C-alpha cells in the first residue's frame, strides 16, 4: 500500500504547477474585475495616451481633419465610443456636440477635467457608462435612435472587446449613423502572418496574459475585416507600423518604458473611416 501511494505521488505532483497556474489566473481575473482595478486602469490608460500622444498624432490628425470637413456637410451629433479621459477633445472642431460612452465609470473624473480644458471646442451632450453593443432606445442605456448620428469616433477601443462584442458594436455604429455618416477608427491589429510579432501576439492573447492585465485588450485582432464585412457603403483605411523616437514619448521613465514595450506588440495599426 505504501509503495502504491509513493508511486501515485509523482503523478499528483505533476498537477500541482497546473493547479497553481489555474488558481493564480482565477485570482487575477477576480482582481481585475474589482472597482479598485477599474480606477487604476482608468489612470493607466490616461497615462499611456499621454505618453504616446505624439506617436499616434499623425494618424489622428488625418481622421479629425476629415471629420471636421464632414461635419460641414452633414450636421449633427458626434458619438465617441470608449472616450476614456477625453484625450481626443483637442482634436474636435470648434463647437462639436458630443455624446460619450465608456464602460469604465472611473474615467468620468478625468473626463470632466479635460472637458474644462477643451472650453467651447466640445459640448458634452451626454456621458453614459455603458458598452456600445446596444445603444438602442428600447433596451440600451444610451438611447440613440436609428440614423441620428453624423459621425462615430472610436480610437484604440475595439481591441478590448471579444469578437462577438466587436461585431455587435460595429453593427450598432452602422445603425445609428445617418446616411452619409462616417465611422472613424484607429485600432491596433494582428501583425503579418508567420512573423515573430504575429506568433507573440497570438501567444500573449491565447494565454490570457494581455487580456487579463490590460482590461481585455487582445493584440491579435482582425478588426478591419469585421468593419469591411459590416456592409458599409465605403471603407477607406491605411495600415502601417508606427514607430517613434525616444523624444516622441512623454511622461515619467516608467510610463515611457511601459508605452514603448506595448508599442512593440500593438503593431501594426489601422486608421480610416467607413461611410454608411
XYZ file of C-alpha atoms in Angstrom:
276
model
C 0.000 0.000 0.000
C 2.844 2.396 0.900
C 4.520 1.647 -2.435
C 1.265 2.368 -4.285
C 0.965 5.727 -2.516
C 4.563 6.588 -3.349
C 4.083 5.626 -6.979
C 0.991 7.836 -7.176
C 2.752 10.825 -5.633
C 4.781 11.846 -8.750
C 1.634 11.896 -10.899
C -0.118 14.079 -8.288
C 2.856 16.439 -8.051
C 2.726 16.826 -11.809
C -0.629 18.555 -11.463
C 0.471 20.953 -8.712
C 2.028 23.542 -11.103
C -1.039 23.367 -13.354
C -3.386 23.839 -10.397
C -1.264 26.724 -9.137
C -1.430 28.458 -12.539
C -5.203 27.953 -12.750
C -5.654 29.287 -9.217
C -3.446 32.303 -9.976
C -5.421 33.090 -13.136
C -8.706 32.889 -11.201
C -7.371 35.236 -8.532
C -6.129 37.685 -11.163
C -9.416 37.587 -13.079
C -11.323 38.355 -9.878
C -8.890 41.145 -9.001
C -9.205 42.893 -12.374
C -12.986 42.913 -12.100
C -12.871 44.972 -8.904
C -13.616 48.658 -8.619
C -10.035 49.283 -7.491
C -8.628 47.841 -10.716
C -11.049 49.826 -12.895
C -9.948 53.008 -11.145
C -6.291 52.025 -11.566
C -6.759 51.161 -15.246
C -8.534 54.457 -15.972
C -5.404 56.259 -14.791
C -3.074 53.814 -16.570
C -4.985 54.263 -19.820
C -4.806 58.045 -19.485
C -1.045 57.922 -18.829
C -0.495 55.652 -21.847
C -2.491 58.016 -24.065
C -0.411 60.976 -22.905
C 2.859 59.066 -23.316
C 2.011 58.055 -26.903
C 0.258 61.290 -27.867
C 2.982 62.232 -30.323
C 3.171 58.707 -31.757
C -0.479 58.482 -32.786
C -0.845 62.207 -33.585
C -0.287 61.989 -37.393
C -2.946 59.299 -37.838
C -5.420 61.017 -35.518
C -4.835 64.304 -37.316
C -5.922 62.757 -40.635
C -9.043 61.295 -39.050
C -10.141 64.510 -37.369
C -9.415 66.708 -40.388
C -11.770 64.512 -42.395
C -14.293 64.601 -39.527
C -14.157 68.401 -39.438
C -14.799 68.627 -43.182
C -17.571 66.062 -42.985
C -19.432 67.947 -40.258
C -19.586 70.985 -42.551
C -21.599 68.866 -44.990
C -23.551 66.724 -42.553
C -24.538 68.486 -39.339
C -25.344 66.517 -36.207
C -24.016 64.950 -33.039
C -20.765 63.019 -32.823
C -20.662 59.834 -30.746
C -17.342 58.685 -29.265
C -17.105 55.084 -28.085
C -14.648 54.338 -25.272
C -13.959 58.008 -24.712
C -11.670 57.388 -21.724
C -10.361 60.614 -20.217
C -11.240 62.612 -23.326
C -7.785 62.511 -24.905
C -9.309 63.432 -28.283
C -11.061 66.616 -27.122
C -8.362 68.904 -28.512
C -8.790 67.387 -31.986
C -12.510 68.029 -32.399
C -13.648 71.014 -34.471
C -14.910 74.033 -32.529
C -18.459 73.617 -31.200
C -18.733 69.833 -31.570
C -21.859 68.367 -29.951
C -20.612 65.123 -28.399
C -22.266 62.032 -26.951
C -19.770 59.939 -24.984
C -19.848 56.343 -23.837
C -17.355 54.331 -21.792
C -17.771 51.129 -19.808
C -15.445 52.314 -17.016
C -17.196 54.696 -14.566
C -13.863 55.920 -13.181
C -12.958 57.806 -16.351
C -15.591 60.454 -15.586
C -13.424 62.481 -13.212
C -10.561 62.649 -15.723
C -13.071 63.313 -18.497
C -14.511 66.302 -16.639
C -11.041 67.780 -16.111
C -10.201 67.548 -19.820
C -13.618 68.884 -20.764
C -12.860 72.097 -18.845
C -9.590 72.453 -20.755
C -11.426 71.977 -24.052
C -13.578 75.055 -23.386
C -16.052 75.830 -26.168
C -14.485 73.302 -28.509
C -16.627 70.444 -27.191
C -20.164 70.470 -25.839
C -20.697 67.200 -23.975
C -24.340 66.458 -24.579
C -24.383 63.166 -22.714
C -21.966 60.789 -20.968
C -23.172 57.263 -20.287
C -21.364 54.421 -18.536
C -22.174 51.505 -20.805
C -20.897 49.321 -23.598
C -21.711 50.160 -27.207
C -23.130 46.750 -28.105
C -26.682 48.005 -27.583
C -27.276 51.743 -27.964
C -30.971 51.439 -28.820
C -33.834 53.396 -27.295
C -35.714 50.234 -26.337
C -33.090 48.425 -24.265
C -29.773 50.271 -24.443
C -28.593 52.804 -21.864
C -27.609 55.373 -24.471
C -30.956 55.546 -26.211
C -29.636 56.512 -29.649
C -32.147 56.435 -32.485
C -31.581 54.989 -35.931
C -29.908 57.284 -38.491
C -29.385 60.064 -35.926
C -25.596 60.474 -35.583
C -23.378 62.377 -38.032
C -20.155 60.588 -37.055
C -18.852 57.946 -34.670
C -15.285 58.035 -33.341
C -13.509 55.024 -31.868
C -9.765 55.048 -31.130
C -7.933 52.081 -29.572
C -11.104 50.588 -28.109
C -12.265 47.611 -30.192
C -9.129 45.678 -29.194
C -10.653 45.238 -25.729
C -13.852 43.617 -26.997
C -14.486 39.980 -27.831
C -15.124 39.132 -31.479
C -18.855 38.891 -30.788
C -18.874 42.242 -28.962
C -16.909 43.828 -31.800
C -19.414 42.601 -34.393
C -22.366 43.866 -32.342
C -20.707 47.237 -31.700
C -19.921 47.814 -35.392
C -23.487 46.792 -36.256
C -24.795 49.362 -33.755
C -22.482 52.021 -35.182
C -23.927 51.422 -38.625
C -27.474 51.576 -37.258
C -27.111 54.943 -35.509
C -25.225 56.693 -38.336
C -27.102 58.971 -40.711
C -26.888 58.072 -44.400
C -23.526 59.504 -45.422
C -22.321 59.478 -41.809
C -18.864 58.125 -41.111
C -17.349 55.758 -38.572
C -13.804 56.934 -37.795
C -11.492 54.315 -36.314
C -7.912 53.870 -35.151
C -7.098 50.377 -33.885
C -4.124 48.077 -33.477
C -4.404 44.710 -35.206
C -2.517 41.456 -35.698
C 0.862 41.546 -37.410
C 1.738 39.895 -40.683
C 1.205 36.091 -40.555
C 4.233 33.880 -39.924
C 6.247 36.630 -38.293
C 7.669 36.636 -34.770
C 5.366 39.516 -33.805
C 2.331 37.608 -35.106
C 3.108 34.482 -33.062
C 3.920 36.540 -29.951
C 0.626 38.419 -30.245
C -1.364 35.204 -30.516
C 0.550 33.585 -27.658
C 0.027 36.519 -25.279
C -3.662 36.695 -26.157
C -4.431 32.985 -26.032
C -2.638 32.602 -22.706
C -4.840 35.484 -21.465
C -1.786 37.499 -20.416
C -2.650 40.585 -22.471
C -6.430 40.479 -21.842
C -6.020 39.855 -18.115
C -3.654 42.703 -17.326
C -4.873 45.209 -19.932
C -8.627 45.264 -19.422
C -9.459 42.671 -22.065
C -7.104 44.040 -24.724
C -6.177 41.491 -27.401
C -3.185 42.119 -29.650
C -4.197 39.659 -32.394
C -7.411 41.279 -33.673
C -8.562 41.309 -37.314
C -10.735 44.405 -36.868
C -10.533 45.734 -40.423
C -12.036 42.513 -41.767
C -15.017 42.884 -39.421
C -15.539 46.502 -40.461
C -15.434 45.545 -44.145
C -17.951 42.756 -43.526
C -20.444 45.097 -41.795
C -21.961 46.349 -45.051
C -20.779 49.973 -45.145
C -21.003 51.761 -48.491
C -17.328 52.711 -48.400
C -14.361 51.706 -46.258
C -11.102 53.618 -46.551
C -8.228 52.600 -44.297
C -4.469 52.593 -44.168
C -2.426 50.020 -42.323
C 1.048 50.776 -41.052
C 3.568 50.008 -38.368
C 4.084 53.051 -36.206
C 7.452 53.921 -34.754
C 8.667 56.669 -32.544
C 11.932 58.086 -31.298
C 12.602 58.402 -27.587
C 11.787 62.105 -27.804
C 8.290 61.342 -29.137
C 7.240 59.692 -25.869
C 6.075 61.814 -22.948
C 5.869 61.169 -19.204
C 7.884 59.598 -16.414
C 10.515 56.967 -17.243
C 8.327 54.053 -16.071
C 5.334 55.222 -18.118
C 7.525 55.681 -21.197
C 9.116 52.249 -20.687
C 5.683 50.612 -20.497
C 4.427 52.543 -23.520
C 7.449 51.579 -25.638
C 7.131 47.929 -24.632
C 3.438 47.832 -25.504
C 4.015 49.637 -28.796
C 6.219 46.775 -29.937
C 3.240 44.431 -29.545
C 0.335 46.627 -30.664
C 1.533 46.996 -34.218
C 0.505 47.455 -36.961
C -2.410 49.886 -36.684
C -5.290 50.672 -38.999
C -6.820 54.135 -39.355
C -9.576 55.466 -41.556
C -13.330 55.631 -41.915
C -16.349 53.605 -43.013
C -19.229 55.511 -44.595
C -22.839 54.420 -44.346
